[in-house]
């Protein structure tokens, strides 16, 4: 989203600084484009939006109104997805630590994917205690597609036969879906392998076919060229991802009861569409190094800033700018490693605004109340998405 001095000043007078701004129209356009690309190849495709990436209820509601499902990984996220108005049958419940909401969720027709044997035992014991109810659920499968590391999530492929056999001994329990998610594997080749492997598993263990197969997430979203050049590989288009992911499904499954194919995009849907506006508090020169001190923190823009420099815009009214080179833009915390942007070279002045684009994912939801409470988030259409937190709200749970 492009900003100018007038807009930024107006925002500051209304909502203080720093501030998150959500580009709602662009989000909706991207959402529709992404979904269309996948549906064109396999018409039984559904988005389940990853709440952990950004669970702002305003955004969850928008996704719901666009027809998307919710993907949640804790009782807290499930509660948010429900509050937003999602029915349980439109929620995918993943994660290694499902708490007291699990049983009710399953009985309401929600899609819970079992992560481990203890969770499986729990569900089977609910089923044995309540033979009058049906317990349908899915499995998170831990597959190897040559990703080069051992993931801790899900049930190992080698244990699947034992799991399916065990579930068959409980007449009112049934495995209806399978799920996987593989981190650090955003390439087309990795997605092709993931889709093919999950289809093989479906063929091997289901007499007919599963009701759903969720392939998790980990696709690149649209991004500004200043960010994409920082990745070693090219950024695939949505059309390329669609062919890789939905293509094998279209070739393999047909008929009215073909499985729903889910992916669980977070980053892909939200990252590019939230900007974080911070203000320059001071410019320091220490032992030959320049530091630009901001009123935001790396916690506001998420972990990605440890790996990449996010695209930035400098908004300035100053006539008195100084030229700096290889400066670190640092945050308000007392952490030496609170660096939002490394090696900035250009002209800058105290009072300027540095706007970080691509700050939508794992940002506001990962911001701890460390040293300062969190700030406002607004939509470009003027709605307030989150008001700023107060100190009172931060301390109110402490006795
Ligand atoms: C199970 C699961 N689904 C979805 C996501 C969202 O991934 P991304 O933000 O890359 O789209 C994650 C991220 O870790 C995940 O673990």
mmCIF file of C-alpha atoms and ligand atoms in Angstrom:
data_model
loop_
_atom_site.group_PDB
_atom_site.id
_atom_site.type_symbol
_atom_site.label_atom_id
_atom_site.label_comp_id
_atom_site.label_asym_id
_atom_site.label_seq_id
_atom_site.Cartn_x
_atom_site.Cartn_y
_atom_site.Cartn_z
ATOM 1 C CA UNK A 1 0.000 0.000 0.000
ATOM 2 C CA UNK A 2 1.358 3.443 -0.913
ATOM 3 C CA UNK A 3 1.299 6.175 1.733
ATOM 4 C CA UNK A 4 1.776 9.961 1.670
ATOM 5 C CA UNK A 5 2.549 12.508 4.376
ATOM 6 C CA UNK A 6 -1.038 13.730 4.649
ATOM 7 C CA UNK A 7 -2.509 10.269 5.224
ATOM 8 C CA UNK A 8 0.169 9.213 7.694
ATOM 9 C CA UNK A 9 -0.227 12.433 9.708
ATOM 10 C CA UNK A 10 -4.000 12.026 9.728
ATOM 11 C CA UNK A 11 -3.659 8.447 10.977
ATOM 12 C CA UNK A 12 -1.226 9.560 13.679
ATOM 13 C CA UNK A 13 -3.555 12.268 14.944
ATOM 14 C CA UNK A 14 -6.421 9.765 15.160
ATOM 15 C CA UNK A 15 -4.686 6.585 16.310
ATOM 16 C CA UNK A 16 -1.247 7.635 17.596
ATOM 17 C CA UNK A 17 1.968 6.005 16.459
ATOM 18 C CA UNK A 18 3.038 3.288 15.688
ATOM 19 C CA UNK A 19 0.107 1.844 13.748
ATOM 20 C CA UNK A 20 -0.875 -1.140 11.589
ATOM 21 C CA UNK A 21 -2.870 -0.456 8.407
ATOM 22 C CA UNK A 22 -4.743 -3.239 6.587
ATOM 23 C CA UNK A 23 -5.268 -2.859 2.848
ATOM 24 C CA UNK A 24 -8.674 -4.497 2.726
ATOM 25 C CA UNK A 25 -9.467 -4.146 -0.993
ATOM 26 C CA UNK A 26 -6.106 -5.581 -2.030
ATOM 27 C CA UNK A 27 -6.520 -8.443 0.479
ATOM 28 C CA UNK A 28 -9.897 -9.386 -1.008
ATOM 29 C CA UNK A 29 -8.546 -9.206 -4.557
ATOM 30 C CA UNK A 30 -5.595 -11.435 -3.678
ATOM 31 C CA UNK A 31 -7.846 -13.887 -1.780
ATOM 32 C CA UNK A 32 -10.180 -14.248 -4.769
ATOM 33 C CA UNK A 33 -7.336 -14.626 -7.238
ATOM 34 C CA UNK A 34 -5.619 -17.297 -5.127
ATOM 35 C CA UNK A 35 -8.832 -19.259 -4.637
ATOM 36 C CA UNK A 36 -9.826 -18.999 -8.305
ATOM 37 C CA UNK A 37 -6.466 -20.384 -9.436
ATOM 38 C CA UNK A 38 -6.869 -23.514 -7.297
ATOM 39 C CA UNK A 39 -10.574 -24.023 -7.971
ATOM 40 C CA UNK A 40 -10.014 -23.790 -11.690
ATOM 41 C CA UNK A 41 -7.842 -26.917 -11.500
ATOM 42 C CA UNK A 42 -9.801 -28.858 -8.817
ATOM 43 C CA UNK A 43 -13.292 -27.573 -8.137
ATOM 44 C CA UNK A 44 -13.564 -29.205 -4.710
ATOM 45 C CA UNK A 45 -10.850 -26.939 -3.286
ATOM 46 C CA UNK A 46 -11.379 -24.888 -0.119
ATOM 47 C CA UNK A 47 -9.289 -22.335 1.726
ATOM 48 C CA UNK A 48 -9.006 -22.770 5.487
ATOM 49 C CA UNK A 49 -7.377 -19.589 6.696
ATOM 50 C CA UNK A 50 -4.598 -20.060 9.240
ATOM 51 C CA UNK A 51 -5.678 -18.148 12.346
ATOM 52 C CA UNK A 52 -2.243 -18.325 13.955
ATOM 53 C CA UNK A 53 -0.868 -16.137 11.180
ATOM 54 C CA UNK A 54 -3.235 -13.320 12.096
ATOM 55 C CA UNK A 55 -6.329 -14.027 14.167
ATOM 56 C CA UNK A 56 -7.715 -10.468 14.142
ATOM 57 C CA UNK A 57 -11.473 -11.187 14.222
ATOM 58 C CA UNK A 58 -12.087 -8.510 11.582
ATOM 59 C CA UNK A 59 -9.922 -10.472 9.148
ATOM 60 C CA UNK A 60 -11.413 -13.821 10.196
ATOM 61 C CA UNK A 61 -14.889 -12.404 9.523
ATOM 62 C CA UNK A 62 -13.813 -11.132 6.133
ATOM 63 C CA UNK A 63 -12.476 -14.592 5.232
ATOM 64 C CA UNK A 64 -15.696 -16.194 6.421
ATOM 65 C CA UNK A 65 -17.748 -13.792 4.313
ATOM 66 C CA UNK A 66 -15.580 -14.684 1.326
ATOM 67 C CA UNK A 67 -16.569 -18.329 1.868
ATOM 68 C CA UNK A 68 -13.328 -19.463 3.517
ATOM 69 C CA UNK A 69 -13.027 -21.922 6.400
ATOM 70 C CA UNK A 70 -10.872 -21.395 9.498
ATOM 71 C CA UNK A 71 -7.769 -23.393 10.462
ATOM 72 C CA UNK A 72 -7.014 -23.240 14.184
ATOM 73 C CA UNK A 73 -4.399 -24.843 16.418
ATOM 74 C CA UNK A 74 -5.592 -24.238 19.972
ATOM 75 C CA UNK A 75 -8.746 -23.896 22.040
ATOM 76 C CA UNK A 76 -8.105 -20.150 22.061
ATOM 77 C CA UNK A 77 -8.024 -19.917 18.274
ATOM 78 C CA UNK A 78 -11.070 -22.190 18.018
ATOM 79 C CA UNK A 79 -12.953 -19.841 20.328
ATOM 80 C CA UNK A 80 -11.990 -16.858 18.168
ATOM 81 C CA UNK A 81 -13.063 -18.658 14.986
ATOM 82 C CA UNK A 82 -16.409 -19.490 16.604
ATOM 83 C CA UNK A 83 -16.879 -15.912 17.849
ATOM 84 C CA UNK A 84 -16.314 -14.697 14.319
ATOM 85 C CA UNK A 85 -19.329 -16.803 13.337
ATOM 86 C CA UNK A 86 -17.769 -19.942 11.843
ATOM 87 C CA UNK A 87 -19.718 -23.137 12.416
ATOM 88 C CA UNK A 88 -17.582 -26.035 13.656
ATOM 89 C CA UNK A 89 -18.133 -27.906 10.390
ATOM 90 C CA UNK A 90 -16.273 -25.039 8.686
ATOM 91 C CA UNK A 91 -13.262 -25.223 10.998
ATOM 92 C CA UNK A 92 -10.147 -27.402 10.707
ATOM 93 C CA UNK A 93 -8.592 -28.021 14.152
ATOM 94 C CA UNK A 94 -4.883 -28.887 14.030
ATOM 95 C CA UNK A 95 -2.063 -28.569 16.522
ATOM 96 C CA UNK A 96 -0.391 -30.730 19.167
ATOM 97 C CA UNK A 97 -2.271 -29.372 22.190
ATOM 98 C CA UNK A 98 -6.033 -29.509 21.815
ATOM 99 C CA UNK A 99 -7.667 -29.012 25.192
ATOM 100 C CA UNK A 100 -11.170 -29.287 26.606
ATOM 101 C CA UNK A 101 -13.001 -28.102 23.473
ATOM 102 C CA UNK A 102 -11.919 -31.097 21.399
ATOM 103 C CA UNK A 103 -14.752 -33.535 22.098
ATOM 104 C CA UNK A 104 -17.576 -31.013 21.617
ATOM 105 C CA UNK A 105 -15.893 -29.821 18.441
ATOM 106 C CA UNK A 106 -15.831 -33.335 16.972
ATOM 107 C CA UNK A 107 -19.441 -33.967 17.945
ATOM 108 C CA UNK A 108 -20.457 -30.698 16.254
ATOM 109 C CA UNK A 109 -19.021 -31.986 12.976
ATOM 110 C CA UNK A 110 -15.701 -30.097 13.120
ATOM 111 C CA UNK A 111 -12.605 -31.477 11.386
ATOM 112 C CA UNK A 112 -10.035 -32.273 14.086
ATOM 113 C CA UNK A 113 -6.742 -33.717 12.893
ATOM 114 C CA UNK A 114 -5.083 -35.915 15.503
ATOM 115 C CA UNK A 115 -1.430 -35.072 16.086
ATOM 116 C CA UNK A 116 -0.308 -37.873 18.420
ATOM 117 C CA UNK A 117 -1.195 -41.170 20.078
ATOM 118 C CA UNK A 118 -2.377 -39.604 23.331
ATOM 119 C CA UNK A 119 -4.900 -37.511 21.421
ATOM 120 C CA UNK A 120 -6.030 -40.607 19.524
ATOM 121 C CA UNK A 121 -6.470 -42.516 22.796
ATOM 122 C CA UNK A 122 -8.486 -39.603 24.177
ATOM 123 C CA UNK A 123 -10.880 -39.599 21.237
ATOM 124 C CA UNK A 124 -11.274 -43.377 21.291
ATOM 125 C CA UNK A 125 -12.036 -43.291 24.996
ATOM 126 C CA UNK A 126 -14.724 -40.607 24.415
ATOM 127 C CA UNK A 127 -16.175 -42.883 21.737
ATOM 128 C CA UNK A 128 -16.169 -45.943 23.998
ATOM 129 C CA UNK A 129 -17.889 -43.981 26.760
ATOM 130 C CA UNK A 130 -20.546 -42.629 24.409
ATOM 131 C CA UNK A 131 -21.497 -45.394 21.969
ATOM 132 C CA UNK A 132 -24.598 -43.402 20.978
ATOM 133 C CA UNK A 133 -22.417 -40.739 19.271
ATOM 134 C CA UNK A 134 -20.211 -40.922 16.176
ATOM 135 C CA UNK A 135 -16.640 -39.622 16.436
ATOM 136 C CA UNK A 136 -15.313 -38.675 13.011
ATOM 137 C CA UNK A 137 -11.838 -37.203 12.845
ATOM 138 C CA UNK A 138 -8.709 -36.842 10.714
ATOM 139 C CA UNK A 139 -5.020 -37.624 11.161
ATOM 140 C CA UNK A 140 -2.048 -35.381 10.777
ATOM 141 C CA UNK A 141 0.410 -37.538 8.872
ATOM 142 C CA UNK A 142 4.141 -37.008 9.195
ATOM 143 C CA UNK A 143 5.486 -37.553 5.687
ATOM 144 C CA UNK A 144 8.946 -37.297 4.229
ATOM 145 C CA UNK A 145 9.238 -35.512 0.909
ATOM 146 C CA UNK A 146 12.982 -35.026 1.224
ATOM 147 C CA UNK A 147 12.632 -31.789 3.172
ATOM 148 C CA UNK A 148 15.913 -32.456 4.924
ATOM 149 C CA UNK A 149 14.752 -32.302 8.531
ATOM 150 C CA UNK A 150 12.633 -34.442 10.839
ATOM 151 C CA UNK A 151 9.402 -32.713 11.753
ATOM 152 C CA UNK A 152 7.980 -33.268 15.228
ATOM 153 C CA UNK A 153 4.356 -33.006 14.096
ATOM 154 C CA UNK A 154 1.826 -35.679 13.314
ATOM 155 C CA UNK A 155 1.833 -39.459 13.272
ATOM 156 C CA UNK A 156 4.688 -41.143 11.465
ATOM 157 C CA UNK A 157 3.793 -42.805 8.172
ATOM 158 C CA UNK A 158 5.171 -46.082 9.527
ATOM 159 C CA UNK A 159 2.530 -46.059 12.309
ATOM 160 C CA UNK A 160 -0.464 -45.470 10.068
ATOM 161 C CA UNK A 161 -1.478 -49.091 9.604
ATOM 162 C CA UNK A 162 -1.550 -49.637 13.375
ATOM 163 C CA UNK A 163 -3.617 -46.472 13.826
ATOM 164 C CA UNK A 164 -6.180 -47.395 11.159
ATOM 165 C CA UNK A 165 -6.430 -50.945 12.583
ATOM 166 C CA UNK A 166 -6.927 -49.596 16.100
ATOM 167 C CA UNK A 167 -9.665 -47.189 15.060
ATOM 168 C CA UNK A 168 -11.498 -50.000 13.238
ATOM 169 C CA UNK A 169 -11.936 -51.764 16.599
ATOM 170 C CA UNK A 170 -14.140 -48.908 17.847
ATOM 171 C CA UNK A 171 -17.382 -49.031 15.840
ATOM 172 C CA UNK A 172 -18.457 -45.408 16.454
ATOM 173 C CA UNK A 173 -15.050 -43.882 15.610
ATOM 174 C CA UNK A 174 -13.893 -43.231 12.056
ATOM 175 C CA UNK A 175 -10.978 -41.603 10.276
ATOM 176 C CA UNK A 176 -12.486 -39.374 7.599
ATOM 177 C CA UNK A 177 -9.584 -37.169 6.564
ATOM 178 C CA UNK A 178 -5.838 -36.710 6.446
ATOM 179 C CA UNK A 179 -3.683 -33.661 6.880
ATOM 180 C CA UNK A 180 -0.029 -32.720 6.557
ATOM 181 C CA UNK A 181 2.020 -29.559 6.769
ATOM 182 C CA UNK A 182 5.679 -29.335 5.874
ATOM 183 C CA UNK A 183 7.657 -26.323 6.968
ATOM 184 C CA UNK A 184 10.486 -24.758 4.988
ATOM 185 C CA UNK A 185 9.223 -26.334 1.747
ATOM 186 C CA UNK A 186 7.646 -23.656 -0.415
ATOM 187 C CA UNK A 187 8.890 -24.823 -3.823
ATOM 188 C CA UNK A 188 6.698 -26.174 -6.606
ATOM 189 C CA UNK A 189 8.527 -29.476 -6.493
ATOM 190 C CA UNK A 190 7.907 -29.825 -2.739
ATOM 191 C CA UNK A 191 4.194 -29.135 -3.235
ATOM 192 C CA UNK A 192 3.919 -31.667 -6.046
ATOM 193 C CA UNK A 193 5.537 -34.310 -3.856
ATOM 194 C CA UNK A 194 3.296 -33.431 -0.899
ATOM 195 C CA UNK A 195 0.121 -33.760 -3.008
ATOM 196 C CA UNK A 196 1.221 -37.025 -4.619
ATOM 197 C CA UNK A 197 2.276 -38.594 -1.328
ATOM 198 C CA UNK A 198 -1.004 -37.725 0.382
ATOM 199 C CA UNK A 199 -2.980 -39.220 -2.496
ATOM 200 C CA UNK A 200 -0.932 -42.419 -2.144
ATOM 201 C CA UNK A 201 -1.753 -42.517 1.566
ATOM 202 C CA UNK A 202 -5.450 -41.964 0.833
ATOM 203 C CA UNK A 203 -5.412 -44.866 -1.654
ATOM 204 C CA UNK A 204 -3.590 -47.149 0.741
ATOM 205 C CA UNK A 205 -5.660 -46.663 3.883
ATOM 206 C CA UNK A 206 -9.167 -45.676 2.833
ATOM 207 C CA UNK A 207 -11.576 -48.233 1.402
ATOM 208 C CA UNK A 208 -13.362 -45.574 -0.607
ATOM 209 C CA UNK A 209 -11.774 -42.152 -0.316
ATOM 210 C CA UNK A 210 -11.323 -39.669 2.525
ATOM 211 C CA UNK A 211 -13.834 -36.858 2.936
ATOM 212 C CA UNK A 212 -10.993 -34.345 2.949
ATOM 213 C CA UNK A 213 -7.269 -34.030 2.447
ATOM 214 C CA UNK A 214 -5.601 -30.959 3.883
ATOM 215 C CA UNK A 215 -2.143 -30.188 2.603
ATOM 216 C CA UNK A 216 -1.334 -27.527 5.180
ATOM 217 C CA UNK A 217 0.406 -24.424 4.035
ATOM 218 C CA UNK A 218 3.691 -22.836 3.104
ATOM 219 C CA UNK A 219 3.255 -21.101 -0.239
ATOM 220 C CA UNK A 220 4.816 -17.780 -1.085
ATOM 221 C CA UNK A 221 2.360 -14.944 -1.488
ATOM 222 C CA UNK A 222 2.546 -11.953 -3.786
ATOM 223 C CA UNK A 223 5.377 -9.672 -2.749
ATOM 224 C CA UNK A 224 7.169 -6.497 -3.622
ATOM 225 C CA UNK A 225 10.281 -7.095 -5.823
ATOM 226 C CA UNK A 226 12.537 -5.634 -3.111
ATOM 227 C CA UNK A 227 11.541 -8.619 -0.964
ATOM 228 C CA UNK A 228 11.379 -11.329 -3.627
ATOM 229 C CA UNK A 229 14.985 -10.682 -4.739
ATOM 230 C CA UNK A 230 16.116 -11.654 -1.243
ATOM 231 C CA UNK A 231 14.948 -15.254 -1.739
ATOM 232 C CA UNK A 232 17.340 -17.722 -3.362
ATOM 233 C CA UNK A 233 14.707 -19.219 -5.652
ATOM 234 C CA UNK A 234 12.092 -17.639 -7.889
ATOM 235 C CA UNK A 235 8.712 -16.987 -6.306
ATOM 236 C CA UNK A 236 6.146 -19.270 -8.002
ATOM 237 C CA UNK A 237 2.874 -17.805 -9.247
ATOM 238 C CA UNK A 238 -0.481 -18.970 -7.852
ATOM 239 C CA UNK A 239 -1.147 -20.630 -11.208
ATOM 240 C CA UNK A 240 2.042 -22.695 -10.828
ATOM 241 C CA UNK A 241 1.149 -23.693 -7.282
ATOM 242 C CA UNK A 242 -2.382 -24.604 -8.412
ATOM 243 C CA UNK A 243 -1.059 -26.954 -11.106
ATOM 244 C CA UNK A 244 1.355 -28.602 -8.639
ATOM 245 C CA UNK A 245 -1.139 -29.017 -5.807
ATOM 246 C CA UNK A 246 -4.559 -29.376 -7.363
ATOM 247 C CA UNK A 247 -3.362 -30.977 -10.629
ATOM 248 C CA UNK A 248 -2.651 -34.424 -9.075
ATOM 249 C CA UNK A 249 -6.048 -34.267 -7.306
ATOM 250 C CA UNK A 250 -7.883 -33.489 -10.545
ATOM 251 C CA UNK A 251 -6.084 -36.364 -12.286
ATOM 252 C CA UNK A 252 -6.816 -38.830 -9.502
ATOM 253 C CA UNK A 253 -10.237 -38.101 -8.032
ATOM 254 C CA UNK A 254 -13.587 -37.767 -9.745
ATOM 255 C CA UNK A 255 -17.266 -38.095 -8.922
ATOM 256 C CA UNK A 256 -19.516 -36.231 -6.535
ATOM 257 C CA UNK A 257 -17.890 -37.678 -3.418
ATOM 258 C CA UNK A 258 -14.318 -36.732 -4.297
ATOM 259 C CA UNK A 259 -12.438 -35.365 -1.262
ATOM 260 C CA UNK A 260 -12.344 -31.716 -0.396
ATOM 261 C CA UNK A 261 -8.822 -30.445 -0.940
ATOM 262 C CA UNK A 262 -7.822 -27.900 1.682
ATOM 263 C CA UNK A 263 -4.778 -25.764 1.949
ATOM 264 C CA UNK A 264 -4.307 -23.582 5.007
ATOM 265 C CA UNK A 265 -2.819 -20.315 3.790
ATOM 266 C CA UNK A 266 -1.787 -17.658 6.256
ATOM 267 C CA UNK A 267 1.259 -15.898 4.864
ATOM 268 C CA UNK A 268 -0.064 -16.148 1.294
ATOM 269 C CA UNK A 269 -3.261 -14.343 2.181
ATOM 270 C CA UNK A 270 -2.281 -11.730 4.711
ATOM 271 C CA UNK A 271 1.411 -10.814 4.684
ATOM 272 C CA UNK A 272 1.438 -8.247 1.922
ATOM 273 C CA UNK A 273 -1.728 -6.536 3.042
ATOM 274 C CA UNK A 274 -0.726 -5.073 6.388
ATOM 275 C CA UNK A 275 1.782 -2.250 6.717
ATOM 276 C CA UNK A 276 3.346 -1.097 9.954
ATOM 277 C CA UNK A 277 3.942 2.647 10.301
ATOM 278 C CA UNK A 278 6.714 3.529 12.742
ATOM 279 C CA UNK A 279 8.339 6.856 13.545
ATOM 280 C CA UNK A 280 12.005 7.819 13.853
ATOM 281 C CA UNK A 281 12.728 8.854 17.451
ATOM 282 C CA UNK A 282 16.450 9.471 17.111
ATOM 283 C CA UNK A 283 19.452 8.879 14.893
ATOM 284 C CA UNK A 284 22.568 7.822 16.782
ATOM 285 C CA UNK A 285 26.162 7.550 15.656
ATOM 286 C CA UNK A 286 28.160 5.281 17.922
ATOM 287 C CA UNK A 287 31.726 4.242 17.236
ATOM 288 C CA UNK A 288 31.234 4.614 13.497
ATOM 289 C CA UNK A 289 27.884 2.760 13.366
ATOM 290 C CA UNK A 290 24.530 4.490 12.757
ATOM 291 C CA UNK A 291 21.345 3.450 14.554
ATOM 292 C CA UNK A 292 17.898 4.750 13.605
ATOM 293 C CA UNK A 293 15.730 4.336 16.694
ATOM 294 C CA UNK A 294 12.038 3.670 15.995
ATOM 295 C CA UNK A 295 8.945 3.632 18.181
ATOM 296 C CA UNK A 296 8.137 0.113 16.908
ATOM 297 C CA UNK A 297 9.919 -3.153 17.568
ATOM 298 C CA UNK A 298 10.895 -6.271 15.649
ATOM 299 C CA UNK A 299 8.068 -7.911 17.593
ATOM 300 C CA UNK A 300 5.608 -5.712 15.697
ATOM 301 C CA UNK A 301 6.673 -6.965 12.284
ATOM 302 C CA UNK A 302 7.457 -10.574 13.107
ATOM 303 C CA UNK A 303 10.293 -13.027 12.788
ATOM 304 C CA UNK A 304 10.708 -12.468 9.065
ATOM 305 C CA UNK A 305 12.722 -9.317 9.778
ATOM 306 C CA UNK A 306 15.450 -11.503 11.304
ATOM 307 C CA UNK A 307 15.907 -13.160 7.909
ATOM 308 C CA UNK A 308 15.001 -10.480 5.375
ATOM 309 C CA UNK A 309 14.628 -6.734 5.087
ATOM 310 C CA UNK A 310 10.937 -6.023 4.561
ATOM 311 C CA UNK A 311 10.026 -3.502 1.833
ATOM 312 C CA UNK A 312 10.007 -0.006 3.341
ATOM 313 C CA UNK A 313 8.678 3.427 2.468
ATOM 314 C CA UNK A 314 10.128 6.561 4.026
ATOM 315 C CA UNK A 315 7.589 9.308 4.545
ATOM 316 C CA UNK A 316 9.179 12.639 5.360
ATOM 317 C CA UNK A 317 8.370 16.314 5.546
ATOM 318 C CA UNK A 318 11.797 17.298 6.755
ATOM 319 C CA UNK A 319 14.069 19.655 4.825
ATOM 320 C CA UNK A 320 16.927 18.738 7.073
ATOM 321 C CA UNK A 321 17.663 15.135 6.263
ATOM 322 C CA UNK A 322 20.936 13.398 6.823
ATOM 323 C CA UNK A 323 22.506 10.814 4.595
ATOM 324 C CA UNK A 324 23.309 7.596 6.394
ATOM 325 C CA UNK A 325 24.817 4.370 5.213
ATOM 326 C CA UNK A 326 24.487 0.832 6.531
ATOM 327 C CA UNK A 327 22.380 1.982 9.456
ATOM 328 C CA UNK A 328 20.408 -0.445 11.599
ATOM 329 C CA UNK A 329 16.769 0.527 12.211
ATOM 330 C CA UNK A 330 16.280 -0.552 15.807
ATOM 331 C CA UNK A 331 13.291 -0.878 18.123
ATOM 332 C CA UNK A 332 12.081 0.608 21.388
ATOM 333 C CA UNK A 333 13.020 -2.419 23.485
ATOM 334 C CA UNK A 334 16.229 -2.789 25.432
ATOM 335 C CA UNK A 335 17.273 -5.789 23.345
ATOM 336 C CA UNK A 336 20.460 -5.395 21.351
ATOM 337 C CA UNK A 337 18.957 -7.671 18.701
ATOM 338 C CA UNK A 338 15.777 -5.640 18.271
ATOM 339 C CA UNK A 339 16.618 -4.743 14.675
ATOM 340 C CA UNK A 340 13.758 -4.157 12.249
ATOM 341 C CA UNK A 341 15.879 -3.414 9.186
ATOM 342 C CA UNK A 342 19.575 -3.938 8.560
ATOM 343 C CA UNK A 343 21.980 -1.792 6.554
ATOM 344 C CA UNK A 344 19.686 1.056 5.596
ATOM 345 C CA UNK A 345 21.355 3.600 3.329
ATOM 346 C CA UNK A 346 19.575 6.806 2.336
ATOM 347 C CA UNK A 347 18.449 10.139 3.696
ATOM 348 C CA UNK A 348 16.425 10.259 6.871
ATOM 349 C CA UNK A 349 15.482 12.623 9.652
ATOM 350 C CA UNK A 350 14.114 12.423 13.180
ATOM 351 C CA UNK A 351 10.303 12.592 12.927
ATOM 352 C CA UNK A 352 10.186 10.736 9.584
ATOM 353 C CA UNK A 353 8.039 7.663 9.266
ATOM 354 C CA UNK A 354 9.423 4.295 8.204
ATOM 355 C CA UNK A 355 6.638 2.094 6.885
ATOM 356 C CA UNK A 356 7.227 -1.646 6.740
ATOM 357 C CA UNK A 357 5.166 -3.504 4.165
ATOM 358 C CA UNK A 358 4.475 -7.246 4.299
ATOM 359 C CA UNK A 359 3.868 -7.074 8.042
ATOM 360 C CA UNK A 360 0.594 -9.025 8.120
ATOM 361 C CA UNK A 361 1.717 -12.478 9.224
ATOM 362 C CA UNK A 362 3.002 -13.570 12.658
ATOM 363 C CA UNK A 363 3.272 -9.878 13.634
ATOM 364 C CA UNK A 364 0.508 -8.443 15.832
ATOM 365 C CA UNK A 365 -0.316 -11.965 17.091
ATOM 366 C CA UNK A 366 3.307 -12.565 18.122
ATOM 367 C CA UNK A 367 3.778 -9.168 19.771
ATOM 368 C CA UNK A 368 4.402 -9.698 23.495
ATOM 369 C CA UNK A 369 3.461 -7.049 26.055
ATOM 370 C CA UNK A 370 7.175 -6.644 26.545
ATOM 371 C CA UNK A 371 8.104 -3.090 27.545
ATOM 372 C CA UNK A 372 5.178 -1.537 25.620
ATOM 373 C CA UNK A 373 1.569 -2.603 24.925
ATOM 374 C CA UNK A 374 0.511 -3.105 21.320
ATOM 375 C CA UNK A 375 -0.809 -0.346 19.067
ATOM 376 C CA UNK A 376 -3.920 0.216 16.937
ATOM 377 C CA UNK A 377 -4.673 -1.704 13.764
ATOM 378 C CA UNK A 378 -7.021 -0.057 11.295
ATOM 379 C CA UNK A 379 -8.410 -0.919 7.881
ATOM 380 C CA UNK A 380 -7.750 1.347 4.926
ATOM 381 C CA UNK A 381 -11.538 1.859 4.796
ATOM 382 C CA UNK A 382 -11.394 3.582 8.202
ATOM 383 C CA UNK A 383 -12.623 0.734 10.457
ATOM 384 C CA UNK A 384 -10.778 -0.024 13.672
ATOM 385 C CA UNK A 385 -9.571 -3.655 13.666
ATOM 386 C CA UNK A 386 -7.805 -3.548 17.034
ATOM 387 C CA UNK A 387 -7.561 -0.658 19.427
ATOM 388 C CA UNK A 388 -4.332 0.036 21.241
ATOM 389 C CA UNK A 389 -3.786 -1.948 24.447
ATOM 390 C CA UNK A 390 -3.532 -0.048 27.718
ATOM 391 C CA UNK A 391 -1.048 -0.635 30.516
ATOM 392 C CA UNK A 392 -3.999 -1.581 32.715
ATOM 393 C CA UNK A 393 -4.920 -4.392 30.308
ATOM 394 C CA UNK A 394 -1.377 -5.700 30.413
ATOM 395 C CA UNK A 395 -1.221 -5.889 34.200
ATOM 396 C CA UNK A 396 -4.817 -6.802 35.020
ATOM 397 C CA UNK A 397 -4.195 -10.560 35.239
ATOM 398 C CA UNK A 398 -1.335 -10.162 37.741
ATOM 399 C CA UNK A 399 -2.306 -10.384 41.424
HETATM 400 C C1 LIG B 1 -0.565 -26.611 10.220
HETATM 401 C C2 LIG B 1 -0.286 -25.268 9.625
HETATM 402 N N1 LIG B 1 -1.160 -24.747 8.745
HETATM 403 C C3 LIG B 1 -0.966 -23.519 8.190
HETATM 404 C C4 LIG B 1 0.145 -22.752 8.500
HETATM 405 C C5 LIG B 1 0.286 -21.398 7.879
HETATM 406 O O1 LIG B 1 1.410 -21.340 7.063
HETATM 407 P P1 LIG B 1 1.773 -20.065 6.194
HETATM 408 O O2 LIG B 1 1.735 -18.887 7.092
HETATM 409 O O3 LIG B 1 3.106 -20.374 5.640
HETATM 410 O O4 LIG B 1 0.745 -19.922 5.120
HETATM 411 C C6 LIG B 1 1.101 -23.263 9.402
HETATM 412 C C7 LIG B 1 2.307 -22.493 9.736
HETATM 413 O O5 LIG B 1 3.196 -22.900 10.441
HETATM 414 C C8 LIG B 1 0.877 -24.547 9.981
HETATM 415 O O6 LIG B 1 1.739 -25.080 10.878
#
